[in-house]
């Protein structure tokens, strides 16, 4: 589904303060995978996700999405196939709109028409699966929700247009343990029940040990797969 | 009372544009100072060359929309700060207005001549020598069959009679605009525009470009400002190149006054707030002009008063949002920080 071949990326490329963050990264993601990525701060995890979403372009190498080379495709083009959730709960929702309008925006990708918007049933179904009762409070403003509720809504919005891939950038980092566990359960369900491929960055060792079918680690811009995940977390 | 209501509502239409850029898009667009005068200049010039008044107003809206889009494109494509982009376009519009009006100002034509006048005979439709012939007793001289010059009213929608008819027309404009904007902001595109103003980075994740939203949003905002300028010129009877000076501050003051009355939460109230604010602002203006001399106020102090008024409204809203003094201080600090960014 996603193939990265010899990907290289540097910040401030060509300048005196150039910093190479990704060095010859290779990755093959199959449809339905739930990949967990770990690594220390500054290792290049978020840069890798930015590159996959099209926010930044690779200097070298090939980035293939569903068999097509998309090295220099813009973010808005790739966003038709990729959903993402940020660390900050406010990053993925529209605080000045009500939940209904948030769902309307997320129900499809691309430019909008001048017709009255409708949210899709899938979005409402996902919202119900959060078990937060939000599906019955569609007219309250997203800005009035708690951090956990906002992150749940952001997850639903990222998935409701049925993307092929969902990118999660430390999406439970700013949540309390109960909200984080609830959001992680939804994450698992999205992968298992709806078959959406997931790439998740996390610093939480418990989540890294228990969620996902593949575990990757980035160290100094190099990506490698950890085959024996139990051994790693015990050590 | 009629002039206050009429002028207030016209300024309210302009402030609706400011509301779209400031509140919906969250963008301080200074193009407004230019497009207000541009709307007036295009309307009056179009009427001067014989176009009907509604076509003239439509032309003013269209040209003002293009100006707003130009600001958006300069901001997005050349990565110039939106404030600077607005100032650049506003500066350009000043020269454009002088060209459109062929001078610094232009009166709204009173009437239009349909066939060109060439002589007294054509103007009056009479033979100038008919009286002479009559005095000489030559009564059977046939006067030439000269067509009289046809004139028609230039079609200014306002009569300036303060009889309430102008107010009805302005109210009709306001009602139509509020209904249209309300419907538009509920459509997919309108919701996306509001979403862009709320969280511009997140909107990209749904396949919508920031550029398209900025161009579309500033286009609509300046269309409304241009329409306000056109109506203002028709109401005042002239267009002037400097009539838009300080309009952004006035528009912002009007939006804030309206929000004092109706609050910020529901966006339907947001659409009505500039109109209510426009009337309230004109009332304040009228009181200041009439009784201001008591405290040494001159009409030239109006801009100073308007800016001070905005500062007081912001301070009041900070005070009301944080009742405790400590909260007010922290609110003020965060606001100053945001201003510094």
PDB file of C-alpha atoms in Angstrom, chain B residues 181-325:
ATOM      1  CA  UNK B 181     -25.277  34.852   3.804  1.00  0.00           C
ATOM      2  CA  UNK B 182     -27.098  32.711   6.353  1.00  0.00           C
ATOM      3  CA  UNK B 183     -28.025  30.181   3.667  1.00  0.00           C
ATOM      4  CA  UNK B 184     -24.533  30.293   2.164  1.00  0.00           C
ATOM      5  CA  UNK B 185     -22.774  29.761   5.497  1.00  0.00           C
ATOM      6  CA  UNK B 186     -24.906  26.644   6.042  1.00  0.00           C
ATOM      7  CA  UNK B 187     -23.862  25.066   2.729  1.00  0.00           C
ATOM      8  CA  UNK B 188     -20.873  22.710   2.411  1.00  0.00           C
ATOM      9  CA  UNK B 189     -18.769  25.589   1.087  1.00  0.00           C
ATOM     10  CA  UNK B 190     -19.902  27.962   3.834  1.00  0.00           C
ATOM     11  CA  UNK B 191     -19.160  25.420   6.563  1.00  0.00           C
ATOM     12  CA  UNK B 192     -15.733  24.794   5.020  1.00  0.00           C
ATOM     13  CA  UNK B 193     -15.096  28.553   5.027  1.00  0.00           C
ATOM     14  CA  UNK B 194     -16.029  28.787   8.707  1.00  0.00           C
ATOM     15  CA  UNK B 195     -13.922  25.719   9.412  1.00  0.00           C
ATOM     16  CA  UNK B 196     -10.971  27.362   7.675  1.00  0.00           C
ATOM     17  CA  UNK B 197     -11.345  30.414   9.900  1.00  0.00           C
ATOM     18  CA  UNK B 198     -11.532  28.195  12.973  1.00  0.00           C
ATOM     19  CA  UNK B 199      -8.583  25.901  12.157  1.00  0.00           C
ATOM     20  CA  UNK B 200      -6.796  26.704   8.887  1.00  0.00           C
ATOM     21  CA  UNK B 201      -4.265  23.868   9.212  1.00  0.00           C
ATOM     22  CA  UNK B 202      -6.865  21.174   9.797  1.00  0.00           C
ATOM     23  CA  UNK B 203      -8.900  22.113   6.728  1.00  0.00           C
ATOM     24  CA  UNK B 204      -6.083  20.867   4.492  1.00  0.00           C
ATOM     25  CA  UNK B 205      -6.500  17.372   5.898  1.00  0.00           C
ATOM     26  CA  UNK B 206      -9.889  17.254   4.194  1.00  0.00           C
ATOM     27  CA  UNK B 207      -8.548  18.032   0.731  1.00  0.00           C
ATOM     28  CA  UNK B 208      -9.354  21.751   0.792  1.00  0.00           C
ATOM     29  CA  UNK B 209      -6.541  24.163  -0.016  1.00  0.00           C
ATOM     30  CA  UNK B 210      -5.910  27.212   2.141  1.00  0.00           C
ATOM     31  CA  UNK B 211      -5.512  29.294  -1.026  1.00  0.00           C
ATOM     32  CA  UNK B 212      -8.972  28.464  -2.367  1.00  0.00           C
ATOM     33  CA  UNK B 213     -10.588  29.307   0.974  1.00  0.00           C
ATOM     34  CA  UNK B 214      -8.657  32.581   1.328  1.00  0.00           C
ATOM     35  CA  UNK B 215      -9.444  33.678  -2.233  1.00  0.00           C
ATOM     36  CA  UNK B 216     -13.112  32.788  -1.903  1.00  0.00           C
ATOM     37  CA  UNK B 217     -13.505  34.278   1.581  1.00  0.00           C
ATOM     38  CA  UNK B 218     -11.791  37.586   0.890  1.00  0.00           C
ATOM     39  CA  UNK B 219     -13.681  37.785  -2.410  1.00  0.00           C
ATOM     40  CA  UNK B 220     -17.018  37.581  -0.601  1.00  0.00           C
ATOM     41  CA  UNK B 221     -15.910  39.963   2.167  1.00  0.00           C
ATOM     42  CA  UNK B 222     -14.826  42.638  -0.302  1.00  0.00           C
ATOM     43  CA  UNK B 223     -17.937  42.148  -2.446  1.00  0.00           C
ATOM     44  CA  UNK B 224     -19.981  43.212   0.579  1.00  0.00           C
ATOM     45  CA  UNK B 225     -17.670  46.139   1.294  1.00  0.00           C
ATOM     46  CA  UNK B 226     -17.878  47.231  -2.355  1.00  0.00           C
ATOM     47  CA  UNK B 227     -21.671  47.044  -2.217  1.00  0.00           C
ATOM     48  CA  UNK B 228     -21.600  49.136   0.960  1.00  0.00           C
ATOM     49  CA  UNK B 229     -19.398  51.694  -0.802  1.00  0.00           C
ATOM     50  CA  UNK B 230     -21.697  51.791  -3.824  1.00  0.00           C
ATOM     51  CA  UNK B 231     -24.805  52.321  -1.694  1.00  0.00           C
ATOM     52  CA  UNK B 232     -22.990  54.931   0.397  1.00  0.00           C
ATOM     53  CA  UNK B 233     -22.134  56.886  -2.769  1.00  0.00           C
ATOM     54  CA  UNK B 234     -25.682  56.673  -4.068  1.00  0.00           C
ATOM     55  CA  UNK B 235     -26.987  57.814  -0.696  1.00  0.00           C
ATOM     56  CA  UNK B 236     -24.491  60.677  -0.370  1.00  0.00           C
ATOM     57  CA  UNK B 237     -24.742  61.655  -4.039  1.00  0.00           C
ATOM     58  CA  UNK B 238     -21.036  61.375  -4.816  1.00  0.00           C
ATOM     59  CA  UNK B 239     -18.007  59.102  -4.774  1.00  0.00           C
ATOM     60  CA  UNK B 240     -14.714  60.322  -3.353  1.00  0.00           C
ATOM     61  CA  UNK B 241     -11.294  58.747  -3.587  1.00  0.00           C
ATOM     62  CA  UNK B 242     -10.698  59.151   0.152  1.00  0.00           C
ATOM     63  CA  UNK B 243     -14.093  57.990   1.374  1.00  0.00           C
ATOM     64  CA  UNK B 244     -12.693  54.602   2.403  1.00  0.00           C
ATOM     65  CA  UNK B 245     -10.012  56.061   4.669  1.00  0.00           C
ATOM     66  CA  UNK B 246     -10.142  54.427   8.094  1.00  0.00           C
ATOM     67  CA  UNK B 247     -13.079  52.257   7.026  1.00  0.00           C
ATOM     68  CA  UNK B 248     -11.488  49.114   8.449  1.00  0.00           C
ATOM     69  CA  UNK B 249     -11.417  50.696  11.913  1.00  0.00           C
ATOM     70  CA  UNK B 250     -15.000  51.874  11.532  1.00  0.00           C
ATOM     71  CA  UNK B 251     -16.080  48.431  10.319  1.00  0.00           C
ATOM     72  CA  UNK B 252     -14.364  46.730  13.219  1.00  0.00           C
ATOM     73  CA  UNK B 253     -15.940  49.174  15.683  1.00  0.00           C
ATOM     74  CA  UNK B 254     -19.358  48.451  14.185  1.00  0.00           C
ATOM     75  CA  UNK B 255     -18.851  44.672  14.420  1.00  0.00           C
ATOM     76  CA  UNK B 256     -17.754  45.001  18.050  1.00  0.00           C
ATOM     77  CA  UNK B 257     -20.660  47.261  19.006  1.00  0.00           C
ATOM     78  CA  UNK B 258     -23.032  44.756  17.422  1.00  0.00           C
ATOM     79  CA  UNK B 259     -21.418  41.917  19.361  1.00  0.00           C
ATOM     80  CA  UNK B 260     -21.850  43.896  22.573  1.00  0.00           C
ATOM     81  CA  UNK B 261     -25.597  43.760  21.919  1.00  0.00           C
ATOM     82  CA  UNK B 262     -25.933  40.260  20.485  1.00  0.00           C
ATOM     83  CA  UNK B 263     -22.891  38.331  21.683  1.00  0.00           C
ATOM     84  CA  UNK B 264     -20.472  36.241  19.636  1.00  0.00           C
ATOM     85  CA  UNK B 265     -21.769  32.705  19.900  1.00  0.00           C
ATOM     86  CA  UNK B 266     -24.375  32.042  17.235  1.00  0.00           C
ATOM     87  CA  UNK B 267     -23.352  32.996  13.756  1.00  0.00           C
ATOM     88  CA  UNK B 268     -26.859  34.144  12.764  1.00  0.00           C
ATOM     89  CA  UNK B 269     -26.492  36.809  15.453  1.00  0.00           C
ATOM     90  CA  UNK B 270     -23.058  37.461  14.002  1.00  0.00           C
ATOM     91  CA  UNK B 271     -24.692  38.358  10.691  1.00  0.00           C
ATOM     92  CA  UNK B 272     -27.215  40.690  12.295  1.00  0.00           C
ATOM     93  CA  UNK B 273     -24.694  42.210  14.711  1.00  0.00           C
ATOM     94  CA  UNK B 274     -22.983  44.458  12.126  1.00  0.00           C
ATOM     95  CA  UNK B 275     -26.351  45.941  11.128  1.00  0.00           C
ATOM     96  CA  UNK B 276     -27.350  46.634  14.735  1.00  0.00           C
ATOM     97  CA  UNK B 277     -23.811  47.845  15.354  1.00  0.00           C
ATOM     98  CA  UNK B 278     -24.001  50.166  12.341  1.00  0.00           C
ATOM     99  CA  UNK B 279     -27.103  51.889  13.713  1.00  0.00           C
ATOM    100  CA  UNK B 280     -25.625  52.103  17.223  1.00  0.00           C
ATOM    101  CA  UNK B 281     -22.381  53.488  15.806  1.00  0.00           C
ATOM    102  CA  UNK B 282     -24.238  56.174  13.850  1.00  0.00           C
ATOM    103  CA  UNK B 283     -26.183  57.085  17.000  1.00  0.00           C
ATOM    104  CA  UNK B 284     -22.925  57.459  18.951  1.00  0.00           C
ATOM    105  CA  UNK B 285     -21.523  59.505  16.068  1.00  0.00           C
ATOM    106  CA  UNK B 286     -24.566  61.778  15.998  1.00  0.00           C
ATOM    107  CA  UNK B 287     -24.442  62.356  19.752  1.00  0.00           C
ATOM    108  CA  UNK B 288     -20.707  63.048  19.610  1.00  0.00           C
ATOM    109  CA  UNK B 289     -21.174  65.556  16.780  1.00  0.00           C
ATOM    110  CA  UNK B 290     -24.096  67.297  18.445  1.00  0.00           C
ATOM    111  CA  UNK B 291     -23.002  67.456  22.038  1.00  0.00           C
ATOM    112  CA  UNK B 292     -19.275  66.750  21.782  1.00  0.00           C
ATOM    113  CA  UNK B 293     -18.385  70.456  21.696  1.00  0.00           C
ATOM    114  CA  UNK B 294     -19.270  70.633  25.379  1.00  0.00           C
ATOM    115  CA  UNK B 295     -16.137  68.645  26.166  1.00  0.00           C
ATOM    116  CA  UNK B 296     -14.141  70.279  23.358  1.00  0.00           C
ATOM    117  CA  UNK B 297     -14.729  67.544  20.798  1.00  0.00           C
ATOM    118  CA  UNK B 298     -14.299  68.454  17.128  1.00  0.00           C
ATOM    119  CA  UNK B 299     -15.569  66.536  14.104  1.00  0.00           C
ATOM    120  CA  UNK B 300     -11.943  65.974  13.096  1.00  0.00           C
ATOM    121  CA  UNK B 301     -11.461  63.925  16.286  1.00  0.00           C
ATOM    122  CA  UNK B 302     -13.838  61.240  15.013  1.00  0.00           C
ATOM    123  CA  UNK B 303     -11.155  58.731  13.929  1.00  0.00           C
ATOM    124  CA  UNK B 304      -9.386  59.117  17.276  1.00  0.00           C
ATOM    125  CA  UNK B 305     -12.664  58.510  19.067  1.00  0.00           C
ATOM    126  CA  UNK B 306     -13.409  55.430  16.932  1.00  0.00           C
ATOM    127  CA  UNK B 307     -10.003  53.858  17.630  1.00  0.00           C
ATOM    128  CA  UNK B 308     -10.311  54.631  21.350  1.00  0.00           C
ATOM    129  CA  UNK B 309     -13.770  53.112  21.233  1.00  0.00           C
ATOM    130  CA  UNK B 310     -12.395  49.821  19.817  1.00  0.00           C
ATOM    131  CA  UNK B 311      -9.743  49.715  22.541  1.00  0.00           C
ATOM    132  CA  UNK B 312     -12.424  50.269  25.211  1.00  0.00           C
ATOM    133  CA  UNK B 313     -14.650  47.529  23.753  1.00  0.00           C
ATOM    134  CA  UNK B 314     -11.746  45.038  23.755  1.00  0.00           C
ATOM    135  CA  UNK B 315     -10.889  46.024  27.339  1.00  0.00           C
ATOM    136  CA  UNK B 316     -14.528  45.658  28.378  1.00  0.00           C
ATOM    137  CA  UNK B 317     -14.826  42.222  26.808  1.00  0.00           C
ATOM    138  CA  UNK B 318     -11.592  41.165  28.551  1.00  0.00           C
ATOM    139  CA  UNK B 319     -12.994  42.426  31.834  1.00  0.00           C
ATOM    140  CA  UNK B 320     -16.283  40.631  31.359  1.00  0.00           C
ATOM    141  CA  UNK B 321     -14.601  37.342  30.369  1.00  0.00           C
ATOM    142  CA  UNK B 322     -12.341  37.400  33.444  1.00  0.00           C
ATOM    143  CA  UNK B 323     -14.170  38.889  36.378  1.00  0.00           C
ATOM    144  CA  UNK B 324     -11.219  38.767  38.682  1.00  0.00           C
ATOM    145  CA  UNK B 325      -8.484  41.300  38.251  1.00  0.00           C
TER     146      UNK B 325
END
